[in-house]
Short mmCIF file of C-alpha atoms and ligand atoms in Angstrom, two decimals:
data_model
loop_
_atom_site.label_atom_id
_atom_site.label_comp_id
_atom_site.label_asym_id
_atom_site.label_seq_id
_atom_site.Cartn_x
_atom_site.Cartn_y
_atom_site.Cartn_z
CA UNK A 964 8.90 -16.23 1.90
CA UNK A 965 5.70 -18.15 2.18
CA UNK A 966 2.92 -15.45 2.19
CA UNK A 967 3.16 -11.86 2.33
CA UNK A 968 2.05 -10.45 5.40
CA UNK A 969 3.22 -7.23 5.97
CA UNK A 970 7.19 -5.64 5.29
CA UNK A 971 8.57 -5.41 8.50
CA UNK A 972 8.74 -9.21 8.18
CA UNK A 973 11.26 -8.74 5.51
CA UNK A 974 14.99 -8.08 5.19
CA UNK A 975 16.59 -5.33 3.55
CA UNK A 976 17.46 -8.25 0.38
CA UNK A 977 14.52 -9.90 0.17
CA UNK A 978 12.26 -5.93 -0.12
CA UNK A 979 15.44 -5.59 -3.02
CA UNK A 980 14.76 -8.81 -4.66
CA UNK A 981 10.87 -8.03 -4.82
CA UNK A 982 11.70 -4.78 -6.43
CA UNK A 983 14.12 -5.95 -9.25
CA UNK A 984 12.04 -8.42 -9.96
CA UNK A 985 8.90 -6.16 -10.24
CA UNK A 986 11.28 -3.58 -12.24
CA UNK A 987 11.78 -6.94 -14.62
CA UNK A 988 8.30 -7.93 -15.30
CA UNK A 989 7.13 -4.08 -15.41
CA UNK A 990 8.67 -4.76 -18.75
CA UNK A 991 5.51 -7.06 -19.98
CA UNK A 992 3.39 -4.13 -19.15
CA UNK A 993 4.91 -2.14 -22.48
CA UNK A 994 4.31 -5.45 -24.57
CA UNK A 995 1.24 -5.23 -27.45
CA UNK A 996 0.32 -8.46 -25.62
CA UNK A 997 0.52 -8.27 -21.67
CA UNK A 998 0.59 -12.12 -21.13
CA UNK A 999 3.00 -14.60 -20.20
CA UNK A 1000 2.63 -18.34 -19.26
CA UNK A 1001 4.64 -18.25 -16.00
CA UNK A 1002 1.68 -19.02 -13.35
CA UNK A 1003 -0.39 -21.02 -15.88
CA UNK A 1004 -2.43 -23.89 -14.12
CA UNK A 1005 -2.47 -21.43 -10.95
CA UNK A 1006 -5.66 -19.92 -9.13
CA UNK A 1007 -5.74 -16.51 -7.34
CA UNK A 1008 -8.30 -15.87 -5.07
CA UNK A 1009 -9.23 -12.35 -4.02
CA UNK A 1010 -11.67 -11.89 -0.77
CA UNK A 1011 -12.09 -7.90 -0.09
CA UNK A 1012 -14.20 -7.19 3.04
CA UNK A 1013 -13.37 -3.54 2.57
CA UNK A 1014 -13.81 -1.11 -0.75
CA UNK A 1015 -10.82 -0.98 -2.94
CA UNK A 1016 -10.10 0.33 -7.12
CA UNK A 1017 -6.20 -0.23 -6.83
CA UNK A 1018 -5.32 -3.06 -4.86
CA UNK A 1019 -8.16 -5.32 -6.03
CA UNK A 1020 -7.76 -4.72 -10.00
CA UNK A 1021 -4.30 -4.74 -10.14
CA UNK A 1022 -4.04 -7.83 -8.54
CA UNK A 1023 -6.61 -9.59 -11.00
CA UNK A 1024 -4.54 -7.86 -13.97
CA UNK A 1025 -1.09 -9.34 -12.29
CA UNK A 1026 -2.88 -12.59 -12.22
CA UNK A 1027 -4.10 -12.71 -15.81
CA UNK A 1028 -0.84 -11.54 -17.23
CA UNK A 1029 0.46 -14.18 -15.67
CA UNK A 1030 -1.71 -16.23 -16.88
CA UNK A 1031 -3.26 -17.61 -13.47
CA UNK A 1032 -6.64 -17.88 -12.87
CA UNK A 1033 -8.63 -15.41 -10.46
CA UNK A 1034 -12.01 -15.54 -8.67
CA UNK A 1035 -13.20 -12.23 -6.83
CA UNK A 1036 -15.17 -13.10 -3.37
CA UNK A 1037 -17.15 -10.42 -1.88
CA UNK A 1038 -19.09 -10.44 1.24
CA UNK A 1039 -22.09 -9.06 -0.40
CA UNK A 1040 -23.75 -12.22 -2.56
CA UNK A 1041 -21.70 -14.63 -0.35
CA UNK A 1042 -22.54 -17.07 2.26
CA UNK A 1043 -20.64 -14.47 4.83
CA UNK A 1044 -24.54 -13.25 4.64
CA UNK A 1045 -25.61 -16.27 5.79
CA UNK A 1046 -23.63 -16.39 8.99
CA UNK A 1047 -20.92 -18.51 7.67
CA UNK A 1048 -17.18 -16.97 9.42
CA UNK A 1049 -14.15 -15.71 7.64
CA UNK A 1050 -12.48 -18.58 8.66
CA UNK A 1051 -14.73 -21.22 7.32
CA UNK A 1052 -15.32 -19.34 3.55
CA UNK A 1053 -11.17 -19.24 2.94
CA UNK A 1054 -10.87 -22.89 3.92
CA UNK A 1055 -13.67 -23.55 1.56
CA UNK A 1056 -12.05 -21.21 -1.02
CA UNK A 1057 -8.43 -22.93 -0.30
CA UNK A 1058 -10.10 -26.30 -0.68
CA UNK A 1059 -11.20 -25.18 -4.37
CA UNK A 1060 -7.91 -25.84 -5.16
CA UNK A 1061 -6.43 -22.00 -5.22
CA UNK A 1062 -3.24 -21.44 -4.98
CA UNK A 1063 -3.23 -17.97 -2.90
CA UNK A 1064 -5.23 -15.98 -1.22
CA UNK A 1065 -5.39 -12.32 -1.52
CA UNK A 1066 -7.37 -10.36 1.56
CA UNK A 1067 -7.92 -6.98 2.49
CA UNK A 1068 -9.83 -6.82 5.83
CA UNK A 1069 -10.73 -4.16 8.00
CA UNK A 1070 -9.18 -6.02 11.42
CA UNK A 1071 -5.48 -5.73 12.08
CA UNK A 1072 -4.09 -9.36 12.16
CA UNK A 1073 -6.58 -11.56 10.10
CA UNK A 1074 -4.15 -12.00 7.04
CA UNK A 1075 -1.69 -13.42 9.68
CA UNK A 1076 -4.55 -15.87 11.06
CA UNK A 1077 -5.34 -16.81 7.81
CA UNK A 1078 -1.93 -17.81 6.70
CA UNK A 1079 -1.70 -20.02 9.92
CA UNK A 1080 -4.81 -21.72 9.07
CA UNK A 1081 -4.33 -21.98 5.41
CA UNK A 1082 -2.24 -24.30 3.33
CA UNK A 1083 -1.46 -21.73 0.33
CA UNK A 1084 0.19 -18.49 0.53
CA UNK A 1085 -1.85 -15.07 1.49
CA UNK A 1086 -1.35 -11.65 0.50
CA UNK A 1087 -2.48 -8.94 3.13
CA UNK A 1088 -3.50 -6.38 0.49
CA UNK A 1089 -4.41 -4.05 3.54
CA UNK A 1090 -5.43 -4.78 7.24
CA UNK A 1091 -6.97 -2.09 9.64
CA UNK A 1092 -3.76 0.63 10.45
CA UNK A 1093 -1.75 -2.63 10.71
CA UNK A 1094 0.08 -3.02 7.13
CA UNK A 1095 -0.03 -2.91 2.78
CA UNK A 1096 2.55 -4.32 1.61
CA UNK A 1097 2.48 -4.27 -1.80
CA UNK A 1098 1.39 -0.60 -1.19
CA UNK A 1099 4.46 -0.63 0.46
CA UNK A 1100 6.87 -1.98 -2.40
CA UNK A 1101 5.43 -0.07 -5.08
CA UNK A 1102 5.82 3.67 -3.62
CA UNK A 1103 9.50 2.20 -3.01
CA UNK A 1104 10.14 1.25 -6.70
CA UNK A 1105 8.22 4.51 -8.10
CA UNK A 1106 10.48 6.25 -5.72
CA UNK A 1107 13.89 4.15 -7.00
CA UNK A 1108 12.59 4.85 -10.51
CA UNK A 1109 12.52 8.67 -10.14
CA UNK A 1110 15.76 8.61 -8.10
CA UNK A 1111 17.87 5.17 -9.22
CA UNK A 1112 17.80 4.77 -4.95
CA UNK A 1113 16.45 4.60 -1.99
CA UNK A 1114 19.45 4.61 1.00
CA UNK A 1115 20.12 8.29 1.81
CA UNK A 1116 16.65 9.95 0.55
CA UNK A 1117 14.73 11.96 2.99
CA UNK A 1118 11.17 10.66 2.72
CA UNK A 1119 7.79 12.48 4.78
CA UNK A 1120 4.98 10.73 5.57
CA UNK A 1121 2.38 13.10 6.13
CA UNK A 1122 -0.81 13.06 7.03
CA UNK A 1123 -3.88 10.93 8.68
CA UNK A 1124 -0.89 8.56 10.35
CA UNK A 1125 -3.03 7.15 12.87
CA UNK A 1126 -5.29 5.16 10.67
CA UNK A 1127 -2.96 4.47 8.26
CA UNK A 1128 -1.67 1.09 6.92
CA UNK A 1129 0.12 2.81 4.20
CA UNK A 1130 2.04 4.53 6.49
CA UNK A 1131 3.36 1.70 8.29
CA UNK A 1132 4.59 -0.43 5.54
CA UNK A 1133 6.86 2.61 3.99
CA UNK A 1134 7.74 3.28 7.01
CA UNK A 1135 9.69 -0.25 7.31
CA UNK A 1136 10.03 -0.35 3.81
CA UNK A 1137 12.36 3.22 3.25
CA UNK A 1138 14.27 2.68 6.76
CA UNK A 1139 15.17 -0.74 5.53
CA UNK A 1140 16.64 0.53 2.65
CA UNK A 1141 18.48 3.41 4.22
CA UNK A 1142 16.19 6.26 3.53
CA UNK A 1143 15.61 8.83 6.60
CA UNK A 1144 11.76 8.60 7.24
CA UNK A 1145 10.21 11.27 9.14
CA UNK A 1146 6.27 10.92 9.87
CA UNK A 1147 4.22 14.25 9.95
CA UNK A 1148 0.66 14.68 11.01
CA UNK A 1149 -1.58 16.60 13.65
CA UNK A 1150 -1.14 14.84 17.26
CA UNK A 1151 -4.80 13.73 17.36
CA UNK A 1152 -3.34 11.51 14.26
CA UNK A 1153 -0.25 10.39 15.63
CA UNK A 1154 -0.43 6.49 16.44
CA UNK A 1155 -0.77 5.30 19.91
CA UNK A 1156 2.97 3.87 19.63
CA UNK A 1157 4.91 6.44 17.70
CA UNK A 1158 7.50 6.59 20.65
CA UNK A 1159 8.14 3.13 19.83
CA UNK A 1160 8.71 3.29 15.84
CA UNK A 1161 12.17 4.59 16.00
CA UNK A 1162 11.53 7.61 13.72
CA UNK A 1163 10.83 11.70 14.57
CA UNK A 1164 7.18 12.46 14.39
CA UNK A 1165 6.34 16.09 14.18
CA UNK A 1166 3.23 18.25 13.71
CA UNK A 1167 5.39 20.76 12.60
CA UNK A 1168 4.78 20.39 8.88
CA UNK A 1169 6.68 22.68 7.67
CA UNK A 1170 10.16 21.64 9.48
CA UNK A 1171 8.81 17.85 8.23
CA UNK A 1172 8.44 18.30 4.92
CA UNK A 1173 11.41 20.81 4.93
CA UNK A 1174 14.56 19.58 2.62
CA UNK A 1175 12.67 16.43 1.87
CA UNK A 1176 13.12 13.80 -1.40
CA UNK A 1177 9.99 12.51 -1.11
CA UNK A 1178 6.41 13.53 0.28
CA UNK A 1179 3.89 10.89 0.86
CA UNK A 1180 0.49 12.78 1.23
CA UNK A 1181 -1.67 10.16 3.33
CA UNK A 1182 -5.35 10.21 2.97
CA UNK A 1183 -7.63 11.30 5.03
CA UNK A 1184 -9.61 8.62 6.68
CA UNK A 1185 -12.65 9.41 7.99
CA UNK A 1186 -14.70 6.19 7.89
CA UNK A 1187 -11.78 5.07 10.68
CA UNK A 1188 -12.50 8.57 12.28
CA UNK A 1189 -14.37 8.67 15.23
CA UNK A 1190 -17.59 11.19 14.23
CA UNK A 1191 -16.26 14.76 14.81
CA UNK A 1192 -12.13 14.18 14.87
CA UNK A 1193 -11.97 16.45 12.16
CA UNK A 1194 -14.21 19.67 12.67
CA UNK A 1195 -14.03 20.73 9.10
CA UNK A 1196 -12.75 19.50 5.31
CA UNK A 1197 -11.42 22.81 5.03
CA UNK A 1198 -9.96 23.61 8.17
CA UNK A 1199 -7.96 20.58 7.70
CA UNK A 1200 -6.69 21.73 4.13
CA UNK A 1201 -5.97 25.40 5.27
CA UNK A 1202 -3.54 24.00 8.08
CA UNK A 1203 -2.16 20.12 6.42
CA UNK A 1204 -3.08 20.21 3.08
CA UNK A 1205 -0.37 19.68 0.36
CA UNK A 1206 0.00 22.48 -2.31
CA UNK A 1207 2.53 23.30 -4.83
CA UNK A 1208 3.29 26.69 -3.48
CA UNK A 1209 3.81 24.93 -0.08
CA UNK A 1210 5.95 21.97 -1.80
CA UNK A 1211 8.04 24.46 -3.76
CA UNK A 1212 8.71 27.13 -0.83
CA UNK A 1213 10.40 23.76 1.84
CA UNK A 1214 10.86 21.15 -0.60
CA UNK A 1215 11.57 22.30 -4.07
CA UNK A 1216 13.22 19.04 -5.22
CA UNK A 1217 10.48 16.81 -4.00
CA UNK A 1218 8.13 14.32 -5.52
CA UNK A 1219 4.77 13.50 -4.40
CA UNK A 1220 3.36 10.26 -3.47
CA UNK A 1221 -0.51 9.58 -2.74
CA UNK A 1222 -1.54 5.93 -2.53
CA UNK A 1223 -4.91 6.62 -3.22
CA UNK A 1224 -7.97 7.31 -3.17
CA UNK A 1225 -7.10 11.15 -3.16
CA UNK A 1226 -9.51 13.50 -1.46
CA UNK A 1227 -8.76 16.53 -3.61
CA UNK A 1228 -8.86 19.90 -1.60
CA UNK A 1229 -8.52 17.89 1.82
CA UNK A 1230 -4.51 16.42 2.16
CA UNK A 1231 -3.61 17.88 -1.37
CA UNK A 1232 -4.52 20.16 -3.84
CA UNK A 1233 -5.67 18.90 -7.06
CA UNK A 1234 -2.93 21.20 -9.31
CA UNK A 1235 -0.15 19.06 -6.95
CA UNK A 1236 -1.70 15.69 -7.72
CA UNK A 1237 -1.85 16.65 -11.07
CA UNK A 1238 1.43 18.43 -11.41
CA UNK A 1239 4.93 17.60 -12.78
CA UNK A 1240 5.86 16.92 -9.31
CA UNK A 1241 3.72 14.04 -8.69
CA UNK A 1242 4.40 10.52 -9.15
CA UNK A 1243 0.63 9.26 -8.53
CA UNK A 1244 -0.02 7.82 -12.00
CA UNK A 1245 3.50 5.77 -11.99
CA UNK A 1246 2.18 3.83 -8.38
CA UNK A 1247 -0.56 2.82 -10.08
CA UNK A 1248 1.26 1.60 -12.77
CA UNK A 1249 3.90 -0.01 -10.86
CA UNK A 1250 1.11 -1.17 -8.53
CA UNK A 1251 0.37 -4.06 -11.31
CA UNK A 1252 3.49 -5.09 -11.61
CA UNK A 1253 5.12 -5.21 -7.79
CA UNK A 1254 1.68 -7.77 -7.68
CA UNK A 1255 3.25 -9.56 -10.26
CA UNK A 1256 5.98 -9.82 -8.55
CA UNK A 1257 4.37 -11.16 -5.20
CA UNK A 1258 2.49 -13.74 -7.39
CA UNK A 1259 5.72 -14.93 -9.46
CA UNK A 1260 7.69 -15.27 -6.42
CA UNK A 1261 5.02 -16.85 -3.91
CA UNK A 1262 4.03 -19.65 -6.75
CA UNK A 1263 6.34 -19.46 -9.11
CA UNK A 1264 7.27 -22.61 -8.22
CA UNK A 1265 3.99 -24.04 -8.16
CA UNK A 1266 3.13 -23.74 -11.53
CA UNK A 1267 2.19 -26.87 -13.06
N1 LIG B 1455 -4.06 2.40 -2.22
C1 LIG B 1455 -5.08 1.55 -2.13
O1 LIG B 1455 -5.06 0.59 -1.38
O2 LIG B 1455 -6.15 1.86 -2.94
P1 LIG B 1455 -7.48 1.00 -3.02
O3 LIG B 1455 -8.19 1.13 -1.70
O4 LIG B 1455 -8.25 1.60 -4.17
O5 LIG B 1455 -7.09 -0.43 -3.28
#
């Protein structure tokens, strides 16, 4: 593996490999002191062109634990504001002497230009509806935390499916590893190619979420939404919106999974997110170290 791009790039062994190792160094994250000298001498370079909490911190804090370096670009404060392209500020970034880049953009596909172009390794850490990886690998290891597996789990993905990256990388992710993934969402939100992903889609929610494992509650994305998709916050909530009364009536055994940001009283109700049932804090948790686990193994051997 030379960058991380997206998981449908990866086998069923290498996603397994990630995870153990991410289920190793999750370890460091109970130390007193949270810092090892693995990736010491290294440089991690983060360049967000789109709002993020999760992805962006966590993958500074995976960095630093592992003793790397890190320097956050932004487009605001940049020479991006000056006219200069994408492609120009990460060859001046890689020519700083980092040793990966880490890029969330809002177009499908520029990760996977930039790793063609670039000598070190890049991290999509979210582009457009295409892919999240790491988003990816770390509802997989909260889920084979709660359940000690993945193959044979009946996992629902439901929600805002169109726009979603999220969506896309656990749906690769679970089928890989055996689980049955069903996606579940309003046909306006369906994407254009959902014949072609190989797994039931239904607007049915309750016969989706119906006998289910797991329940992934997607966001809701309205700055992808063309102005007026969604009539009404509430509307929306009344007919898709994730409760407990509706979780514990079709899927009593179920955990819930939100990658987050949450829009409370839109996809899910705030006692759900907040309830035994849901797994939201763990992601976040593991979120840190399945990044630590993308660092180690894409310059591990780098390290001077
Ligand atoms: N899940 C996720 O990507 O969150 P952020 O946008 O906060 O990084």
């Amino acid at each position: 593996m030379n960058d991380l791009l997206g998981l449908a790039d990866l086998s069923a062994r290498e996603i397994t490999e990630l995870l153990d190792l991410s289920q190793e160094l999750a370890g460091i994250l109970e130390r007193p002191i949270k810092k090892v000298p693995t990736l010491r001498g290294t440089a991690v370079a983060t360049l967000f062109f789109e709002p993020s909490t999760r992805t962006r911190t966590s993958f500074e804090l995976a960095a630093k634990y592992l003793s790397a370096d890190t320097v956050n670009l932004s487009p605001q404060g940049s020479s991006l504001e000056k006219g200069e392209t994408l492609w120009d500020t990460a060859r001046t970034v890689a020519a700083m002497g980092v040793d990966a880049l880490v890029v969330r953009h809002r177009t499908a596909g520029v990760p996977e230009r930039l790793a063609a172009l670039l000598p070190v390794p890049v991290i999509n850490a979210g582009d457009g509806a295409h892919e999240h990886p790491t988003q990816g690998l770390l509802d997989l290891l909260t889920v084979r935390q709660h359940f000690g597996r993945i193959a044979g789990l009946k996992v629902a993905v439901v929600g805002d499916l169109a726009h979603s990256r999220v969506a896309r990388s656990d749906l690769w992710g679970f089928t890989a590893l055996g689980a049955e993934v069903r996606l579940v969402g309003p046909r306006l939100f369906w994407p254009a190619d959902w014949e072609e992903l190989g797994v039931p889609v239904t607007e049915d929610l309750e016969a989706g979420i119906r006998g289910c494992q797991v329940v992934q509650v997607l966001r809701l994305q309205r700055e992808r939404q063309a102005a007026g998709l969604i009539p009404d916050a509430q509307e929306y909530f009344a007919r898709w919106g994730l409760t407990p009364q509706r979780l514990a009536r079709l899927a009593p055994e179920a955990v819930v999974l939100h990658p987050g940001p949450m829009n409370r009283g839109v996809e899910i109700a705030s006692p759900l997110a907040d309830g035994p049932a849901s797994l939201v804090a763990r992601q976040v948790t593991n979120g840190v170290a399945v990044r630590m686990a993308v660092l180690y193994r894409l310059l591990g051997g780098r390290a001077r």
